[in-house]
Every structure is written in structure tokens, then in C-alpha cells.
mmCIF file of C-alpha atoms in Angstrom:
data_model
loop_
_atom_site.group_PDB
_atom_site.id
_atom_site.type_symbol
_atom_site.label_atom_id
_atom_site.label_comp_id
_atom_site.label_asym_id
_atom_site.label_seq_id
_atom_site.Cartn_x
_atom_site.Cartn_y
_atom_site.Cartn_z
ATOM 1 C CA UNK A 19 4.493 29.252 16.430
ATOM 2 C CA UNK A 20 1.294 29.366 14.394
ATOM 3 C CA UNK A 21 0.386 25.833 15.427
ATOM 4 C CA UNK A 22 0.949 26.761 19.067
ATOM 5 C CA UNK A 23 -1.386 29.747 18.685
ATOM 6 C CA UNK A 24 -4.025 27.504 17.113
ATOM 7 C CA UNK A 25 -3.740 25.050 20.006
ATOM 8 C CA UNK A 26 -4.189 27.820 22.559
ATOM 9 C CA UNK A 27 -7.234 29.119 20.705
ATOM 10 C CA UNK A 28 -8.798 25.649 20.570
ATOM 11 C CA UNK A 29 -8.204 25.083 24.274
ATOM 12 C CA UNK A 30 -9.628 28.490 25.166
ATOM 13 C CA UNK A 31 -12.839 27.792 23.216
ATOM 14 C CA UNK A 32 -13.403 24.545 25.143
ATOM 15 C CA UNK A 33 -14.990 22.931 22.083
ATOM 16 C CA UNK A 34 -12.820 19.799 22.170
ATOM 17 C CA UNK A 35 -13.190 16.682 24.286
ATOM 18 C CA UNK A 36 -11.148 16.116 27.403
ATOM 19 C CA UNK A 37 -8.989 13.528 25.646
ATOM 20 C CA UNK A 38 -8.361 15.890 22.735
ATOM 21 C CA UNK A 39 -7.604 18.721 25.188
ATOM 22 C CA UNK A 40 -4.925 16.601 26.853
ATOM 23 C CA UNK A 41 -3.395 15.738 23.462
ATOM 24 C CA UNK A 42 -3.436 19.385 22.405
ATOM 25 C CA UNK A 43 -1.878 20.448 25.700
ATOM 26 C CA UNK A 44 0.921 17.892 25.332
ATOM 27 C CA UNK A 45 1.561 19.005 21.748
ATOM 28 C CA UNK A 46 1.587 22.621 22.897
ATOM 29 C CA UNK A 47 4.159 21.840 25.569
ATOM 30 C CA UNK A 48 6.392 20.135 23.000
ATOM 31 C CA UNK A 49 6.091 23.131 20.665
ATOM 32 C CA UNK A 50 6.871 25.533 23.503
ATOM 33 C CA UNK A 51 10.035 23.603 24.382
ATOM 34 C CA UNK A 52 11.101 23.709 20.718
ATOM 35 C CA UNK A 53 10.473 27.455 20.486
ATOM 36 C CA UNK A 54 12.465 27.999 23.694
ATOM 37 C CA UNK A 55 15.367 25.973 22.285
ATOM 38 C CA UNK A 56 15.349 27.946 19.025
ATOM 39 C CA UNK A 57 15.298 31.225 20.930
ATOM 40 C CA UNK A 58 18.211 30.152 23.128
ATOM 41 C CA UNK A 59 20.211 29.145 20.044
ATOM 42 C CA UNK A 60 19.509 32.501 18.403
ATOM 43 C CA UNK A 61 20.488 34.424 21.530
ATOM 44 C CA UNK A 62 23.768 32.502 21.716
ATOM 45 C CA UNK A 63 24.660 33.677 18.187
ATOM 46 C CA UNK A 64 24.030 37.371 18.841
ATOM 47 C CA UNK A 65 27.204 39.401 19.100
ATOM 48 C CA UNK A 66 27.911 43.022 19.799
ATOM 49 C CA UNK A 67 30.292 45.273 17.926
ATOM 50 C CA UNK A 68 33.348 46.341 19.916
ATOM 51 C CA UNK A 69 35.050 49.670 19.365
ATOM 52 C CA UNK A 70 38.712 50.614 19.631
ATOM 53 C CA UNK A 71 40.132 53.656 21.439
ATOM 54 C CA UNK A 72 39.731 55.635 18.214
ATOM 55 C CA UNK A 73 35.972 54.958 18.225
ATOM 56 C CA UNK A 74 36.089 52.754 15.149
ATOM 57 C CA UNK A 75 34.682 49.224 15.089
ATOM 58 C CA UNK A 76 37.390 46.756 16.072
ATOM 59 C CA UNK A 77 35.616 43.402 16.160
ATOM 60 C CA UNK A 78 32.849 41.375 17.721
ATOM 61 C CA UNK A 79 32.258 40.024 21.222
ATOM 62 C CA UNK A 80 29.556 37.821 22.739
ATOM 63 C CA UNK A 81 26.520 39.818 23.794
ATOM 64 C CA UNK A 82 26.381 38.177 27.224
ATOM 65 C CA UNK A 83 29.812 36.755 28.082
ATOM 66 C CA UNK A 84 29.542 33.927 30.581
#
């Protein structure tokens, strides 16, 4: 994430050549895809606590059942 922030900052300053800008943009896109994949994996692991009729925790269930 830090590298992605650095890339954005460099592109916003416009202090790099066009060729370097294209390389930075491509690297940024790759990093963004990786961050998206990590986030999706983390979201898939999140579970919610289920409660029984007595109000006590009874187990776990997927947060967003599909």
C-alpha cells in the first residue's frame, strides 16, 4: 500500500518522464489488483457470531452468505 501511495504522489507531481509515468502507472495498477485480491480474501474469512434462542452465542456463520 505504501508503494502505491508513493506512485500516486510521484505521478501527481509530474516530475517524471512520460516513459517513467507509464511504468509507474502500470506498477500501480498491478499493486491495486493485488490489494483488491487481498481485501476480497479477508472479506471471505469474516464471520458473524450467531445466537441461540436463549441469547447465548451458538456458533459462526458467513457474514454475507451467497
